[in-house]
Coordinates of C-alpha atoms in Angstrom, one line a residue:
P1 CA 2.8 -14.5 29.8
V2 CA 5.4 -14.7 27.1
P3 CA 6.8 -11.2 26.4
P4 CA 6.9 -10.0 22.8
T5 CA 10.3 -9.8 21.1
P6 CA 11.1 -7.7 18.0
G7 CA 11.3 -9.9 15.0
R8 CA 10.0 -13.0 16.6
G9 CA 6.3 -13.9 15.8
F10 CA 6.3 -17.5 17.1
Y11 CA 6.7 -18.6 20.7
L12 CA 6.6 -22.4 21.1
N13 CA 6.8 -24.1 24.5
D14 CA 8.3 -27.6 25.1
G15 CA 6.4 -27.9 28.5
W16 CA 3.6 -26.5 30.4
D17 CA 5.1 -23.4 31.8
A18 CA 5.1 -19.7 30.9
V19 CA 8.5 -19.7 29.1
A20 CA 8.9 -20.4 25.3
E21 CA 11.9 -22.4 24.4
H22 CA 11.7 -21.6 20.6
E23 CA 11.2 -18.0 19.4
F24 CA 11.6 -17.1 15.7
S25 CA 9.9 -15.5 12.7
F26 CA 8.6 -17.4 9.7
G27 CA 6.4 -16.3 6.7
R28 CA 4.3 -13.2 6.6
V29 CA 1.8 -11.7 9.0
G30 CA -1.2 -12.7 6.9
D31 CA -0.2 -16.3 6.2
E32 CA -2.3 -19.3 7.3
V33 CA 0.0 -21.5 9.5
L34 CA -0.1 -25.3 9.6
V35 CA 1.9 -27.7 11.9
G36 CA 3.2 -31.1 11.1
D37 CA 6.1 -33.5 10.9
W38 CA 7.0 -33.0 7.3
D39 CA 10.3 -35.1 7.3
G40 CA 9.4 -37.9 9.7
D41 CA 12.0 -37.0 12.2
G42 CA 9.5 -37.1 15.1
S43 CA 9.5 -33.2 15.7
D44 CA 6.8 -30.9 14.4
S45 CA 7.6 -27.7 12.6
L46 CA 5.6 -25.1 10.5
A47 CA 4.3 -24.6 7.0
V48 CA 2.6 -21.4 5.7
R49 CA -0.2 -21.4 3.1
R50 CA -0.8 -18.7 0.5
G51 CA -3.9 -19.7 -1.7
N52 CA -3.1 -23.3 -2.8
S53 CA 0.7 -22.9 -2.3
Y54 CA 2.4 -24.3 0.7
F55 CA 5.9 -23.5 2.1
L56 CA 7.2 -26.1 4.6
S57 CA 10.0 -25.7 7.0
N58 CA 11.7 -28.8 8.6
S59 CA 13.2 -26.7 11.5
L60 CA 12.2 -24.1 14.1
Y61 CA 14.7 -21.6 13.0
G62 CA 12.7 -19.6 10.5
G63 CA 14.3 -18.6 7.2
N64 CA 13.5 -20.1 3.8
A65 CA 11.1 -23.0 3.2
D66 CA 12.6 -26.5 2.7
V67 CA 9.6 -27.7 0.6
E68 CA 7.3 -25.9 -1.7
L69 CA 4.2 -27.4 -3.3
D70 CA 0.7 -26.6 -4.7
Y71 CA -2.3 -28.6 -3.6
G72 CA -6.1 -28.3 -3.8
R73 CA -7.9 -24.9 -4.3
A74 CA -7.4 -21.6 -2.6
S75 CA -10.9 -21.9 -1.1
D76 CA -10.3 -25.3 0.5
T77 CA -10.2 -25.8 4.2
V78 CA -6.8 -27.6 4.8
L79 CA -6.1 -30.3 7.4
V80 CA -2.8 -31.9 8.4
G81 CA -2.3 -35.5 9.6
D82 CA -0.4 -38.7 9.2
W83 CA -3.1 -40.6 7.2
D84 CA -1.1 -43.7 6.4
G85 CA 1.0 -44.2 9.5
D86 CA 4.3 -43.6 7.9
G87 CA 5.4 -40.9 10.4
V88 CA 5.1 -38.0 7.9
D89 CA 2.3 -35.6 8.0
T90 CA 0.6 -34.5 4.8
F91 CA -2.5 -32.6 3.7
A92 CA -6.2 -33.3 3.4
V93 CA -8.6 -30.7 1.9
R94 CA -12.2 -30.4 3.0
R95 CA -15.0 -29.2 0.8
G96 CA -18.3 -29.2 2.6
N97 CA -18.4 -32.7 4.2
S98 CA -16.1 -34.2 1.6
Y99 CA -12.4 -34.9 2.3
F100 CA -9.6 -35.4 -0.2
V101 CA -6.6 -37.0 1.5
S102 CA -3.0 -37.0 0.1
N103 CA -0.3 -39.3 1.5
T104 CA 2.6 -37.4 -0.1
L105 CA 3.8 -33.9 -0.1
E106 CA 3.6 -33.6 -3.8
S107 CA 1.1 -31.9 -6.1
G108 CA -1.5 -34.2 -7.7
D109 CA -4.6 -36.2 -6.9
A110 CA -5.9 -37.4 -3.5
E111 CA -5.3 -41.1 -2.5
T112 CA -8.4 -41.2 -0.4
E113 CA -11.8 -39.5 -0.8
L114 CA -14.6 -39.8 1.8
D115 CA -17.6 -38.0 3.3
Y116 CA -18.0 -37.5 7.0
G117 CA -20.3 -35.3 9.2
R118 CA -22.1 -32.2 8.0
A119 CA -20.8 -29.2 6.1
P120 CA -21.2 -26.8 9.1
D121 CA -19.3 -29.1 11.5
A122 CA -15.9 -28.0 13.0
V123 CA -13.4 -30.7 12.3
L124 CA -10.4 -31.9 14.5
V125 CA -7.6 -34.2 13.4
G126 CA -6.0 -36.8 15.8
D127 CA -5.0 -40.3 16.5
Y128 CA -7.8 -41.2 18.8
D129 CA -7.1 -45.0 19.1
G130 CA -3.3 -45.2 19.1
D131 CA -2.9 -46.9 15.7
A132 CA -0.5 -44.2 14.5
I133 CA -3.0 -43.1 11.8
D134 CA -4.8 -39.8 12.1
T135 CA -8.5 -39.5 11.5
F136 CA -11.3 -37.0 11.8
T137 CA -13.5 -35.8 14.6
V138 CA -16.5 -33.5 14.1
R139 CA -17.6 -31.1 16.8
R140 CA -21.0 -29.8 17.3
G141 CA -21.1 -27.4 20.4
N142 CA -19.4 -29.4 23.2
R143 CA -20.1 -32.8 21.5
Y144 CA -17.5 -34.7 19.6
F145 CA -18.1 -37.5 17.1
I146 CA -14.9 -39.5 16.6
A147 CA -14.0 -41.7 13.7
N148 CA -11.1 -44.1 13.9
S149 CA -10.9 -44.9 10.1
L150 CA -10.9 -42.8 6.9
T151 CA -14.0 -44.6 5.5
G152 CA -16.8 -42.2 6.4
G153 CA -20.0 -43.4 7.9
N154 CA -21.0 -43.4 11.5
A155 CA -18.7 -42.3 14.4
D156 CA -16.9 -44.9 16.4
S157 CA -17.4 -42.9 19.6
E158 CA -19.1 -39.8 21.0
L159 CA -18.4 -37.7 24.0
A160 CA -19.1 -34.3 25.6
Y161 CA -16.2 -32.0 26.9
G162 CA -16.0 -28.4 27.9
R163 CA -18.4 -25.8 26.7
A164 CA -19.7 -24.9 23.3
T165 CA -17.8 -21.5 23.4
D166 CA -14.4 -23.1 24.1
E167 CA -11.5 -23.1 21.7
V168 CA -10.5 -26.8 21.3
Y169 CA -7.1 -28.4 20.4
V170 CA -6.0 -31.9 19.8
G171 CA -2.8 -33.5 21.1
D172 CA -1.0 -36.4 22.7
W173 CA -0.4 -34.5 26.1
D174 CA 1.0 -37.4 28.1
G175 CA 3.0 -39.4 25.5
D176 CA 0.7 -42.5 25.4
A177 CA 0.3 -42.3 21.6
V178 CA -3.4 -41.4 21.9
D179 CA -4.6 -37.9 21.1
T180 CA -7.1 -36.1 23.4
F181 CA -8.6 -32.7 23.8
A182 CA -7.6 -29.4 25.5
V183 CA -9.9 -26.4 25.7
R184 CA -8.8 -22.7 26.0
R185 CA -10.7 -20.0 27.8
G186 CA -9.0 -16.7 27.6
I187 CA -5.4 -17.5 28.4
T188 CA -6.2 -20.7 30.4
F189 CA -5.8 -24.2 28.9
F190 CA -7.6 -27.2 30.4
V191 CA -6.0 -30.5 29.2
S192 CA -7.5 -33.9 29.4
N193 CA -5.5 -37.1 28.9
S194 CA -8.6 -39.3 28.4
L195 CA -11.4 -39.4 25.8
T196 CA -13.9 -40.5 28.5
S197 CA -13.2 -38.1 31.3
T198 CA -14.6 -34.7 31.7
V199 CA -11.9 -33.6 34.2
A200 CA -8.7 -31.7 33.1
E201 CA -5.4 -33.1 34.3
I202 CA -3.5 -29.9 33.4
E203 CA -4.5 -26.3 33.9
Q204 CA -2.1 -23.7 32.6
D205 CA -2.1 -20.0 31.7
Y206 CA -0.1 -19.2 28.6
G207 CA 0.3 -16.2 26.3
R208 CA -2.5 -13.6 25.7
S209 CA -6.1 -14.1 24.8
G210 CA -5.6 -12.7 21.3
D211 CA -2.8 -15.0 20.5
E212 CA -3.1 -17.6 17.8
V213 CA -2.4 -21.1 19.3
F214 CA -0.7 -24.1 17.7
V215 CA -0.1 -27.6 19.0
G216 CA 2.9 -29.7 18.2
D217 CA 5.7 -31.8 19.5
W218 CA 8.4 -29.2 19.1
D219 CA 11.3 -31.2 20.6
G220 CA 10.5 -34.7 19.5
N221 CA 10.0 -36.1 23.1
G222 CA 6.6 -37.8 22.2
T223 CA 4.3 -35.3 23.9
D224 CA 2.5 -32.3 22.4
T225 CA 2.5 -28.8 23.9
V226 CA 1.4 -25.5 22.7
G227 CA 2.9 -22.4 20.9
I228 CA 1.5 -19.1 19.9
R229 CA 1.8 -16.6 17.2
R230 CA 1.7 -13.0 17.9

């Protein structure tokens, strides 16, 4: 497990081992944390959210935010993705089963609005067909309903993976430009590189069971890995 270090709340790993390459502090303990590539440099970094205000950093060194903006309402569920394939991640807000998608990191109206799934569904963001555009998957138990466009309507594919009690994360684990799922049980991650297989290609212990987990490409090598906040 990654040991705690005074003044360092984030431990981000560039590989699938037990040693974090990036340790730093950012934001406040109670902040909601979001992950994205805010400047299109191919590496993910963090943002913190306070109500409907967002503070974005373009590096993994902590310190002051590089970008600040307001978007949506304090009660919104917020999702991060590259909705237009320009290499820059931006925000979407979810209200029930309605989504309001913005393609810029500026305050203002959404460029795309759509309905998908049901209000109680859990929602996961990823590029499930390798077209460089992120879309939504809704999760019900251990079943996943994947959409490959931001148009609403029926799912393009459905699959079962893991258990209904698993924590589930989305990432491009093998660098093939297609996002797939990983499940977490306690401190163990089970990572699949296929949207058709129920077999994990990677099994790895990391962190502690109470850690908050984030997924990102921290070093810009084209593969996603995990990080934790403690």
